[in-house]
C-alpha atoms as a printed R data frame, in Angstrom:
   type eleno elety resid chain resno       x       y      z
1  ATOM     1    CA   MET     A     1 -29.489 188.973 24.395
2  ATOM     2    CA   MET     A     2 -32.242 190.488 24.057
3  ATOM     3    CA   PRO     A     3 -35.983 190.513 25.421
4  ATOM     4    CA   MET     A     4 -39.116 189.561 23.120
5  ATOM     5    CA   ILE     A     5 -42.926 190.298 24.436
6  ATOM     6    CA   GLU     A     6 -45.188 187.871 23.443
7  ATOM     7    CA   ILE     A     7 -49.425 188.711 23.931
8  ATOM     8    CA   GLY     A     8 -52.122 186.843 23.674
9  ATOM     9    CA   LYS     A     9 -56.017 187.344 24.875
10 ATOM    10    CA   THR     A    10 -58.790 184.920 24.956
11 ATOM    11    CA   CYS     A    11 -62.398 185.486 25.579
12 ATOM    12    CA   PRO     A    12 -65.835 182.788 25.801
13 ATOM    13    CA   PRO     A    13 -66.478 181.897 22.388
14 ATOM    14    CA   LEU     A    14 -70.150 183.056 23.028
15 ATOM    15    CA   ARG     A    15 -71.036 186.120 24.755
16 ATOM    16    CA   TYR     A    16 -74.750 187.496 25.392
17 ATOM    17    CA   LEU     A    17 -75.725 190.798 25.382
18 ATOM    18    CA   GLY     A    18 -76.098 192.268 29.131
19 ATOM    19    CA   ARG     A    19 -73.958 189.782 30.528
20 ATOM    20    CA   GLU     A    20 -70.571 189.422 31.871
21 ATOM    21    CA   ALA     A    21 -67.426 188.353 29.846
22 ATOM    22    CA   THR     A    22 -64.006 187.819 30.911
23 ATOM    23    CA   PHE     A    23 -61.282 188.335 28.539
24 ATOM    24    CA   GLU     A    24 -57.585 186.545 29.280
25 ATOM    25    CA   ILE     A    25 -54.627 188.839 28.259
26 ATOM    26    CA   THR     A    26 -51.279 186.795 28.589
27 ATOM    27    CA   VAL     A    27 -47.983 188.058 28.462
28 ATOM    28    CA   ALA     A    28 -44.925 186.515 28.030
29 ATOM    29    CA   ASN     A    29 -41.135 187.015 27.851
30 ATOM    30    CA   ARG     A    30 -39.788 184.471 25.034
31 ATOM    31    CA   GLY     A    31 -36.203 185.800 24.862
32 ATOM    32    CA   ASN     A    32 -33.419 185.761 26.788
33 ATOM    33    CA   ALA     A    33 -33.541 188.974 28.790
34 ATOM    34    CA   PRO     A    34 -35.205 190.532 30.710
35 ATOM    35    CA   ALA     A    35 -37.963 193.234 29.492
36 ATOM    36    CA   THR     A    36 -37.720 196.134 31.312
37 ATOM    37    CA   ASN     A    37 -40.673 199.422 31.727
38 ATOM    38    CA   VAL     A    38 -43.485 196.175 30.242
39 ATOM    39    CA   VAL     A    39 -46.521 198.239 29.479
40 ATOM    40    CA   VAL     A    40 -49.550 196.512 28.229
41 ATOM    41    CA   THR     A    41 -52.468 198.172 26.934
42 ATOM    42    CA   ASP     A    42 -56.252 197.072 26.118
43 ATOM    43    CA   THR     A    43 -59.134 198.855 24.110
44 ATOM    44    CA   ILE     A    44 -62.248 198.671 25.207
45 ATOM    45    CA   THR     A    45 -64.474 198.791 21.695
46 ATOM    46    CA   GLY     A    46 -67.857 198.978 20.458
47 ATOM    47    CA   SER     A    47 -70.620 198.781 23.326
48 ATOM    48    CA   GLN     A    48 -68.496 197.069 25.544
49 ATOM    49    CA   GLN     A    49 -68.359 198.100 29.043
50 ATOM    50    CA   PHE     A    50 -65.423 197.751 31.811
51 ATOM    51    CA   VAL     A    51 -66.516 196.516 34.851
52 ATOM    52    CA   SER     A    52 -62.875 195.723 36.696
53 ATOM    53    CA   ALA     A    53 -59.175 194.545 35.794
54 ATOM    54    CA   ASP     A    54 -57.212 192.274 37.892
55 ATOM    55    CA   ASN     A    55 -53.337 192.426 38.807
56 ATOM    56    CA   GLY     A    56 -53.415 196.196 38.846
57 ATOM    57    CA   GLY     A    57 -55.604 197.206 35.702
58 ATOM    58    CA   THR     A    58 -56.193 200.675 35.943
59 ATOM    59    CA   ARG     A    59 -58.730 202.441 32.995
60 ATOM    60    CA   ASP     A    60 -57.427 205.124 31.582
61 ATOM    61    CA   GLY     A    61 -59.964 206.388 29.579
62 ATOM    62    CA   ASN     A    62 -60.772 203.764 26.089
63 ATOM    63    CA   ASN     A    63 -58.258 201.848 27.527
64 ATOM    64    CA   ILE     A    64 -57.310 199.329 30.344
65 ATOM    65    CA   VAL     A    65 -53.282 200.094 30.733
66 ATOM    66    CA   TRP     A    66 -51.425 197.370 32.830
67 ATOM    67    CA   ARG     A    67 -47.904 198.917 34.446
68 ATOM    68    CA   LEU     A    68 -46.492 195.318 35.090
69 ATOM    69    CA   GLY     A    69 -42.512 196.899 35.419
70 ATOM    70    CA   ASN     A    70 -40.033 194.216 34.877
71 ATOM    71    CA   LEU     A    71 -40.196 190.606 32.922
72 ATOM    72    CA   ALA     A    72 -37.592 188.262 34.001
73 ATOM    73    CA   GLU     A    73 -37.005 185.974 30.948
74 ATOM    74    CA   GLY     A    74 -39.321 183.540 30.543
75 ATOM    75    CA   LYS     A    75 -42.362 184.534 32.707
76 ATOM    76    CA   THR     A    76 -45.503 184.683 31.690
77 ATOM    77    CA   MET     A    77 -48.341 186.727 33.661
78 ATOM    78    CA   VAL     A    78 -52.499 185.932 33.043
79 ATOM    79    CA   LEU     A    79 -53.838 189.940 33.611
């Protein structure tokens, strides 16, 4: 038995300069055991500016970091 983490990221297909865009990150444990100490990192690239993050995401330099802790088997989280 072991965890298997799957991460996906979506954003609007069309974005305008100077306007906010929402990115959605999905984290799922597709395995058959809990995943422990799960940390998700997303990098801010180019001219993007960080505004905010849900679910405890914090800025660390050019990264947004979520420290999720444990993720049970079959559980999905949207960040």
